[in-house]
Short mmCIF file of C-alpha atoms in Angstrom, two decimals:
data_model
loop_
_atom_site.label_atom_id
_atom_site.label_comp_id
_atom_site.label_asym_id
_atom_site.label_seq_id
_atom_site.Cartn_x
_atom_site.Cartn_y
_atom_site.Cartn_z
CA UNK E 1 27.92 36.22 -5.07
CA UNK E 2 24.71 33.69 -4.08
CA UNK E 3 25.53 31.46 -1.04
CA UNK E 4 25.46 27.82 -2.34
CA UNK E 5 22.11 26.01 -2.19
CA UNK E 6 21.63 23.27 0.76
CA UNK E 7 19.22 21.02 0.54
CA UNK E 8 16.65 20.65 3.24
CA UNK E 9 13.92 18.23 3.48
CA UNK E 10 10.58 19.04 2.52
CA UNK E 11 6.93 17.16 3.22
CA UNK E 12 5.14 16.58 0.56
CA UNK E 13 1.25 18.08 1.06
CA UNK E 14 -1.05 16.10 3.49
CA UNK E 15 2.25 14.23 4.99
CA UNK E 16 2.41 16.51 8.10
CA UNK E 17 -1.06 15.40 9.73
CA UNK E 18 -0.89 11.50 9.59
CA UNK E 19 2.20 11.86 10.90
CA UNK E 20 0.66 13.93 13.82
CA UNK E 21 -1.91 10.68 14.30
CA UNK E 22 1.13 8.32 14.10
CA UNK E 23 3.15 9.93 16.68
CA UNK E 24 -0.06 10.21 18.76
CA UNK E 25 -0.84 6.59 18.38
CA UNK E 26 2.56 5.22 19.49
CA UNK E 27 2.81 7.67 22.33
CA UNK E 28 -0.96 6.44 23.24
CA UNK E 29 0.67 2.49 22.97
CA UNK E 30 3.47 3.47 25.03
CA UNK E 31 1.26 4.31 27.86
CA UNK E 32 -1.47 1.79 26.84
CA UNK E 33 0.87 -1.64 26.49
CA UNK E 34 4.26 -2.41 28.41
CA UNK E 35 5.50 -4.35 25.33
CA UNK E 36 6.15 -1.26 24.06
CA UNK E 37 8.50 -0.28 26.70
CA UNK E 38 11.51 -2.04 24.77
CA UNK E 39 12.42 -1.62 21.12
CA UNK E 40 11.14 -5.08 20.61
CA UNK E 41 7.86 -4.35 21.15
CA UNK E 42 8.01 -1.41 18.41
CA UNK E 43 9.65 -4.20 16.37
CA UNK E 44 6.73 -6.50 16.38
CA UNK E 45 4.19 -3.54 15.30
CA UNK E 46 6.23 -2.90 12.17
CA UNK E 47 6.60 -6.77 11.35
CA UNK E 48 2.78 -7.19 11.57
CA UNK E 49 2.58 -3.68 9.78
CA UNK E 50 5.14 -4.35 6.82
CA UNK E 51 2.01 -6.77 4.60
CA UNK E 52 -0.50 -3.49 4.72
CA UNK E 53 2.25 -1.25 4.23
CA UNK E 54 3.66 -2.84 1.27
CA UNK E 55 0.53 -3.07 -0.10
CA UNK E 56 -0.75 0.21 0.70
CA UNK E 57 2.23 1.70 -1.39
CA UNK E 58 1.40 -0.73 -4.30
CA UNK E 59 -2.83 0.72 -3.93
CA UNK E 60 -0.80 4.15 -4.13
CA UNK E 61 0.66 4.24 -7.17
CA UNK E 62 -2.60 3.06 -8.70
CA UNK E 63 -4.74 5.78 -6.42
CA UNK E 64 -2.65 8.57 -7.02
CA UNK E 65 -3.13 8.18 -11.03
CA UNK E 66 -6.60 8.02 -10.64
CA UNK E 67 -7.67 4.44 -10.66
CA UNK E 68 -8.57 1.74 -8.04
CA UNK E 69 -7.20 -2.16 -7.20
CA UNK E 70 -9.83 -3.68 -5.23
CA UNK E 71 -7.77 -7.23 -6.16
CA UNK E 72 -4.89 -7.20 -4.32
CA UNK E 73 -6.41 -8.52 -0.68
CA UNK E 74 -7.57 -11.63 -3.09
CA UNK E 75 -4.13 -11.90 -5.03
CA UNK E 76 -2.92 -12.39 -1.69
CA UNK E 77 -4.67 -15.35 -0.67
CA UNK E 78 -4.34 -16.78 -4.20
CA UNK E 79 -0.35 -16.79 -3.69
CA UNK E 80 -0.63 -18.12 -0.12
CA UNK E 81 -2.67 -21.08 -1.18
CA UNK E 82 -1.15 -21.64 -4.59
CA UNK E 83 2.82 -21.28 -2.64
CA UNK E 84 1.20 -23.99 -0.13
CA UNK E 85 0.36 -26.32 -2.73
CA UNK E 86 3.11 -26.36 -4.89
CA UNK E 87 5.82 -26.18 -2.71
CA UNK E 88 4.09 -28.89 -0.18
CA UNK E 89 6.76 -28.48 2.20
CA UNK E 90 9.86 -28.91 -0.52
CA UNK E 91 12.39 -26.82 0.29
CA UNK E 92 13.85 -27.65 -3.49
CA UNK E 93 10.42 -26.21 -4.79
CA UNK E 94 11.22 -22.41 -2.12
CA UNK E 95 13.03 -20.65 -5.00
CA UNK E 96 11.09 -21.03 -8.47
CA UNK E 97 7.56 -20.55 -6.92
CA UNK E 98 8.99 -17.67 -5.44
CA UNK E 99 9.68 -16.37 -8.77
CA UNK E 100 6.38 -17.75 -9.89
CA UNK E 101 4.79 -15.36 -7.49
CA UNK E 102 5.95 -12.09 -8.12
CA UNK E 103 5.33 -13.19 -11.63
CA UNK E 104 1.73 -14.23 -11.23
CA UNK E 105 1.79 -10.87 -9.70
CA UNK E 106 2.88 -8.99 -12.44
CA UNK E 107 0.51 -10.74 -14.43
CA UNK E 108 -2.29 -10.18 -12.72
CA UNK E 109 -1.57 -6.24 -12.67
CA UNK E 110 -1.40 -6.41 -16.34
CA UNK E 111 -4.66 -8.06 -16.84
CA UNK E 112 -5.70 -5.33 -14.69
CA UNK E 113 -3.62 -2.66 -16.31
CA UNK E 114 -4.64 -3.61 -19.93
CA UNK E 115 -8.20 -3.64 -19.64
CA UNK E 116 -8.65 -0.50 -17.50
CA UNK E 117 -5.98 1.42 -20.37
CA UNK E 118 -7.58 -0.15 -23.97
CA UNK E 119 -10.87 -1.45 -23.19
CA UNK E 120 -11.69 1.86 -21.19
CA UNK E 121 -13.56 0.16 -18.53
CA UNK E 122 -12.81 1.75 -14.77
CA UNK E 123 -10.93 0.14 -12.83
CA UNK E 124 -13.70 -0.28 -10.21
CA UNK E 125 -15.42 -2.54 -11.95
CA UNK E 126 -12.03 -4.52 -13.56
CA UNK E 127 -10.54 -5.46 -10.25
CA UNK E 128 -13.58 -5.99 -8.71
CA UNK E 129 -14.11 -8.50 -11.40
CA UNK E 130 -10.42 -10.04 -11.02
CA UNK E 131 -11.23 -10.27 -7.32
CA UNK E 132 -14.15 -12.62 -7.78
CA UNK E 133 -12.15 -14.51 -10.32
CA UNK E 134 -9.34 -14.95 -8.18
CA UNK E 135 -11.77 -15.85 -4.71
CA UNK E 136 -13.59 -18.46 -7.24
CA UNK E 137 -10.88 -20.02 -8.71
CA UNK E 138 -8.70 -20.11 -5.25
CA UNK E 139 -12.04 -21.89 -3.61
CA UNK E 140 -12.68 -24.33 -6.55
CA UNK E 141 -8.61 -25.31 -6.71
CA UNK E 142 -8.82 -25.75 -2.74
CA UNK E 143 -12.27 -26.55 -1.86
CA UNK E 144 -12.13 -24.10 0.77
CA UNK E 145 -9.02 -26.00 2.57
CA UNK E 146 -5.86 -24.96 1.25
CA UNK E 147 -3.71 -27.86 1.11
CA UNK E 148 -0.33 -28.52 1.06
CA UNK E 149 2.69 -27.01 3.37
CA UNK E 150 5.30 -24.07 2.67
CA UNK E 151 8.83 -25.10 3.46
CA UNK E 152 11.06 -23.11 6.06
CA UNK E 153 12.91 -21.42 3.33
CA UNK E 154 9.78 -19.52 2.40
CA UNK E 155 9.20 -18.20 5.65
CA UNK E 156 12.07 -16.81 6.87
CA UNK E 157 11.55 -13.49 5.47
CA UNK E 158 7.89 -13.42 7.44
CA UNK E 159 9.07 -15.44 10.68
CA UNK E 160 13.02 -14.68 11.11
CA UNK E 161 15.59 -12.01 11.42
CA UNK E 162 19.34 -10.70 11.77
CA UNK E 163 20.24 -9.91 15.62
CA UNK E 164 21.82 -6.26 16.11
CA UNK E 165 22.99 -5.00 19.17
CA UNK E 166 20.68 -2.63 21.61
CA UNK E 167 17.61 -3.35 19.50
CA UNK E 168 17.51 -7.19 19.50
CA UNK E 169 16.43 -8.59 16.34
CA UNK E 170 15.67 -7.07 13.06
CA UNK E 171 12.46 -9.16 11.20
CA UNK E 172 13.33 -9.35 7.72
CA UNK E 173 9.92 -8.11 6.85
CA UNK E 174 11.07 -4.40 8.05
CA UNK E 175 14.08 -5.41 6.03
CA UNK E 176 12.43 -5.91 2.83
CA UNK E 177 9.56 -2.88 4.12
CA UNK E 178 12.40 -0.37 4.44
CA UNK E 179 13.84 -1.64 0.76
CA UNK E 180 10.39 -1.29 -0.77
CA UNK E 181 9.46 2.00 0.78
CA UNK E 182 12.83 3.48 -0.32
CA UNK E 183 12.60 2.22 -3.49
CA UNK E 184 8.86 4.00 -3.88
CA UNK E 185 10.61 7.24 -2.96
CA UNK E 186 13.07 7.16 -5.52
CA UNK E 187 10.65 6.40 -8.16
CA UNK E 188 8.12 8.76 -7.32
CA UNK E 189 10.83 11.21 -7.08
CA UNK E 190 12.25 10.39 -10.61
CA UNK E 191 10.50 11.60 -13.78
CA UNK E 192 7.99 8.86 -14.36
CA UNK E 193 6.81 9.09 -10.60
CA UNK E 194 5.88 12.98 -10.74
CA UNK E 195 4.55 12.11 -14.50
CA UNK E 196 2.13 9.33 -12.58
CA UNK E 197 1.01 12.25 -10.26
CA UNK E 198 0.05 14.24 -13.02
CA UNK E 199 -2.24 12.05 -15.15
CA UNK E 200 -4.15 11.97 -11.85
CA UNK E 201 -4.48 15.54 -11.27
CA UNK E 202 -5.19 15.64 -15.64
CA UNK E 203 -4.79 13.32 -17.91
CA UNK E 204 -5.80 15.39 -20.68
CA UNK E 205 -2.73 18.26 -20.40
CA UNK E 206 -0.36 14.80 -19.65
CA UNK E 207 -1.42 13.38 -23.04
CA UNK E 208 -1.43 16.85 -24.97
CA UNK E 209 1.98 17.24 -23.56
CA UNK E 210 3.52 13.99 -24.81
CA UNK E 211 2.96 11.87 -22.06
CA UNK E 212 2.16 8.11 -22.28
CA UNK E 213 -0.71 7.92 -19.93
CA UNK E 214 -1.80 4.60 -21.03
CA UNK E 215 1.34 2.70 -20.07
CA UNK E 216 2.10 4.68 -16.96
CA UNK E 217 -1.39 3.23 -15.49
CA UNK E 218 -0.30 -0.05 -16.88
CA UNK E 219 3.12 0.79 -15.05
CA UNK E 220 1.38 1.53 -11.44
CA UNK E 221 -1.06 -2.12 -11.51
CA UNK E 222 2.08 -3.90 -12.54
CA UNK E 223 3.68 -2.56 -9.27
CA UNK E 224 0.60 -3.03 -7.19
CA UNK E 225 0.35 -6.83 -8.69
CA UNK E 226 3.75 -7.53 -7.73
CA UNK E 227 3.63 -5.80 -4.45
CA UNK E 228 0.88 -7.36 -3.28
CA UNK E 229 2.84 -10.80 -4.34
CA UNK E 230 5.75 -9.17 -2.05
CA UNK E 231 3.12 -8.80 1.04
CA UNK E 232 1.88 -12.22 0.10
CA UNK E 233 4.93 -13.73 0.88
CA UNK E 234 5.97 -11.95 3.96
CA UNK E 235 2.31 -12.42 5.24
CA UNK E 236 2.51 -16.07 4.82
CA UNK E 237 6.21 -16.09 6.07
CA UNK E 238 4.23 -15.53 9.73
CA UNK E 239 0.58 -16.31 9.80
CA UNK E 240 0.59 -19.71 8.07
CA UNK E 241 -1.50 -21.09 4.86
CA UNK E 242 -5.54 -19.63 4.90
CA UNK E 243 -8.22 -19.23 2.36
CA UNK E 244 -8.91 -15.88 4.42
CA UNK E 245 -5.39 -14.84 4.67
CA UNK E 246 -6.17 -11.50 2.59
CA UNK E 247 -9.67 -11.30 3.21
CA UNK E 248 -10.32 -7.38 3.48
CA UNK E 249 -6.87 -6.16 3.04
CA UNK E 250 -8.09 -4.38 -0.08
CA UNK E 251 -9.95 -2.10 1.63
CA UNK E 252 -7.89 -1.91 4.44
CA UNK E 253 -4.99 -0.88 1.89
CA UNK E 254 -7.51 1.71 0.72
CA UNK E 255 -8.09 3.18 3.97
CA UNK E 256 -4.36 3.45 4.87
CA UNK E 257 -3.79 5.17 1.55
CA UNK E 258 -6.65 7.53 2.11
CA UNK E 259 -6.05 8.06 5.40
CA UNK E 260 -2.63 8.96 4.23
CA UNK E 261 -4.01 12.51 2.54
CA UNK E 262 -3.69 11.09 -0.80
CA UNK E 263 -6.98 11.96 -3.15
CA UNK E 264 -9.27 9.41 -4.03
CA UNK E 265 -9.18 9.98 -7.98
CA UNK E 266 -5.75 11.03 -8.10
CA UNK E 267 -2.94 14.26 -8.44
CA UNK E 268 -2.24 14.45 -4.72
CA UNK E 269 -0.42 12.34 -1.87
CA UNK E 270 3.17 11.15 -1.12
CA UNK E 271 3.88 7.77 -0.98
CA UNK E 272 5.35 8.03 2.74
CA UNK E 273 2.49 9.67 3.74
CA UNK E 274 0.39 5.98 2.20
CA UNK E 275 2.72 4.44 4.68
CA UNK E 276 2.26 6.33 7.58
CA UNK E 277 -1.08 5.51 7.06
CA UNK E 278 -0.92 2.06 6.89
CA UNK E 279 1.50 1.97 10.20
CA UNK E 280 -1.05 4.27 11.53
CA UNK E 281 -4.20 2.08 11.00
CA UNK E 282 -2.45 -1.17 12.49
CA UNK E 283 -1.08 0.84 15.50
CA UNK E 284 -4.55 1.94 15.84
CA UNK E 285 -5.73 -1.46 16.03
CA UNK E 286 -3.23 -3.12 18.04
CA UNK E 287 -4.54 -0.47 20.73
CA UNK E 288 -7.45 -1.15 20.38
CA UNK E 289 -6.96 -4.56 21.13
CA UNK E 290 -4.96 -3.45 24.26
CA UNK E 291 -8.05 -1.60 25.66
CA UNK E 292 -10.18 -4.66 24.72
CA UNK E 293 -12.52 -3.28 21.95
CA UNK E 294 -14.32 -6.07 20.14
CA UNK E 295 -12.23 -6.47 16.94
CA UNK E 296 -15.70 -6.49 15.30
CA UNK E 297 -15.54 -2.69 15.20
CA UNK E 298 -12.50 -2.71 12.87
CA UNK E 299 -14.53 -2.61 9.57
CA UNK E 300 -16.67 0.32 11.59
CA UNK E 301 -13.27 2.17 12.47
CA UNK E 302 -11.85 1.79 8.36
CA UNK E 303 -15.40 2.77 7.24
CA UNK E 304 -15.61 6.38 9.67
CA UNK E 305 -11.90 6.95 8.54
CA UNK E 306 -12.51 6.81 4.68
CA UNK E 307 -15.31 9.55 5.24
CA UNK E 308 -13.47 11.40 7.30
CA UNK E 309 -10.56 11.76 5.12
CA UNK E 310 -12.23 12.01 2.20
CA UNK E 311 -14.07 14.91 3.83
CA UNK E 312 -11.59 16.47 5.05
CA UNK E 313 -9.92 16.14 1.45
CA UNK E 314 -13.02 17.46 -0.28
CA UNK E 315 -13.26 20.44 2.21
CA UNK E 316 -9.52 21.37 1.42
CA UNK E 317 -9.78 21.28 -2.67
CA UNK E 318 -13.16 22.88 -1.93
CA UNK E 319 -11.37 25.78 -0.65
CA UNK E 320 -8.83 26.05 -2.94
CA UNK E 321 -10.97 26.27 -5.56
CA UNK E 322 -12.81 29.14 -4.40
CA UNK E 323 -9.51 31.06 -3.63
CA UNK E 324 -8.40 30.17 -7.40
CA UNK E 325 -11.96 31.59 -8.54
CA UNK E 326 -11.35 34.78 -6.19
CA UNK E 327 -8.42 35.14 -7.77
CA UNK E 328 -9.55 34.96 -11.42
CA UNK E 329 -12.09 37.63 -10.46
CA UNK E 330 -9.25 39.90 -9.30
CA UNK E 331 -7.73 39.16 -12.46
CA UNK E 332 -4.76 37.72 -10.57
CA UNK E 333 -3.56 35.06 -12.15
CA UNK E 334 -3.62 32.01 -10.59
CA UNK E 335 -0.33 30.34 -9.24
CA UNK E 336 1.03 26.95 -10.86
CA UNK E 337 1.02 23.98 -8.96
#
């Protein structure tokens, strides 16, 4: 008789080495900053951590299925300033432009989605249109000084949090981080998540097979959109109303994601792995700043890590490829993955 099954958890490819550079950053903070001698020190990384996180599992799901959203560092600022405005300070006003933003959110990834799906224009070029729209129309709406004031009720899930005993208090931003990462899992582990891997990896066997490719890529800007309306909110919970709230956290999203082991052009990654990146690249920075480096060097640092990774990536499929053709030339057949 077979012994019973028992599960036992498994990393997905690429997860194991970011998680190496995590646990090698926070080990180098420990020694670097005495902050991070208490748990609320590690608390304060992941509440400045949980706006690129969020949004680097939103630039996942569009990544991993082979597209791009260079919009979402933009949509960010456009929710901060638009919040500002309308709810001037009205705590009446918290709840329905709440709503409005995850909305404006969703629409925006559905602009996004559409065009990149039935107009069959990359979505390179589609969000980096939307993100000019959205920096043009936020500037000519403000005049370059947001205006306006969000109301308490809006920021406590950026600036407040529930006290627990031995670890002090718990931001609500790792609250709502923690929901949003384990609700990625789950997806990604469902049907329609591995289904989303696969159109990246081919499209063309997803579609001969029955899939719906088109409204699965719709499916993973809508997330992004409203993710990035999630971060949005949590980001100006904390750091206050800015027409350069999200300036560059599209790319920075991108890095995290890539730095993450996920392929640039999609079929490979996990979406903890994305977030290990992101919580990665902000540890990185936050020592950084520790050791005094000019923050000028940040845009150096996510520029050196995107071609490293990307190397590194195209160095490992190299390799498989030529043990796939070694083994068609053995007549070995190769093995399904």
């Amino acid at each position: 008789m077979n012994a019973p099954k028992t599960w036992r958890p498994r990393l997905a490819p690429g997860t194991a080495p970011v998680l190496v550079v995590l646990v090698a950053l926070l080990l180098a903070l420990a020694f670097a900053g005495p902050a991070y001698s208490e748990p609320a020190g590690w608390l304060a990384l992941l509440k400045r951590a949980a706006p690129l996180v969020i949004l680097a599992i939103g630039q996942y799901f569009v990544i991993v299925s082979g597209g791009f959203d260079l919009s979402v560092g933009s949509l960010v600022t456009a929710q901060v300033v638009i919040a500002a405005r309308l709810i001037d300070g009205q705590e009446s006003a918290t709840a329905w432009v709440l709503m409005l933003l995850l909305g404006l959110g969703a629409l925006v990834g559905l602009v996004n989605g559409l065009i990149t799906t039935q107009l069959m224009v990359p979505s390179f070029i589609v969000t980096l249109g939307m993100l000019l729209v959205l920096d043009g129309a936020v500037f000519l709406w403000s005049g370059g000084a947001p205006r306006g004031a969000l109301s308490e009720g809006f920021r406590v899930l950026g600036r407040e949090g529930a006290d627990l005993p031995l670890i002090g208090t718990l931001p609500w931003s790792v609250v709502v981080l923690l929901v949003v990462l384990a609700g990625a899992v789950l997806f990604m582990r469902s049907g329609t998540g591995r289904t989303l891997i696969a159109i990246g990896d081919n499209e063309t066997a997803v579609h001969l097979a029955g899939g719906r490719v088109a409204r699965l890529r719709l499916l993973a800007f809508v997330l992004s959109g409203v993710l990035a309306a999630v971060a949005a909110i949590v980001l100006g919970g904390f750091a206050g109303v800015s027409a350069q709230v999200g300036q560059g956290l599209e790319f920075r999203a991108i890095t995290a994601v890539v730095l993450g082991g996920v392929l640039l052009g999609g079929g490979r990654g996990s979406v903890v792995a994305a977030a290990a990146g992101a919580l990665s690249l902000e540890a990185l920075f936050s020592l950084l700043n520790l050791l005094g480096v000019s923050g000028a060097l940040e845009s150096a640092v996510q520029g050196a890590i995107i071609i490293a990774a990307v190397a590194y990536a195209s160095l490992g499929s190299g390799e498989r490829l030529r043990v796939r053709g070694r083994r068609d030339v053995a007549g070995v057949a190769p093995a399904p993955h």
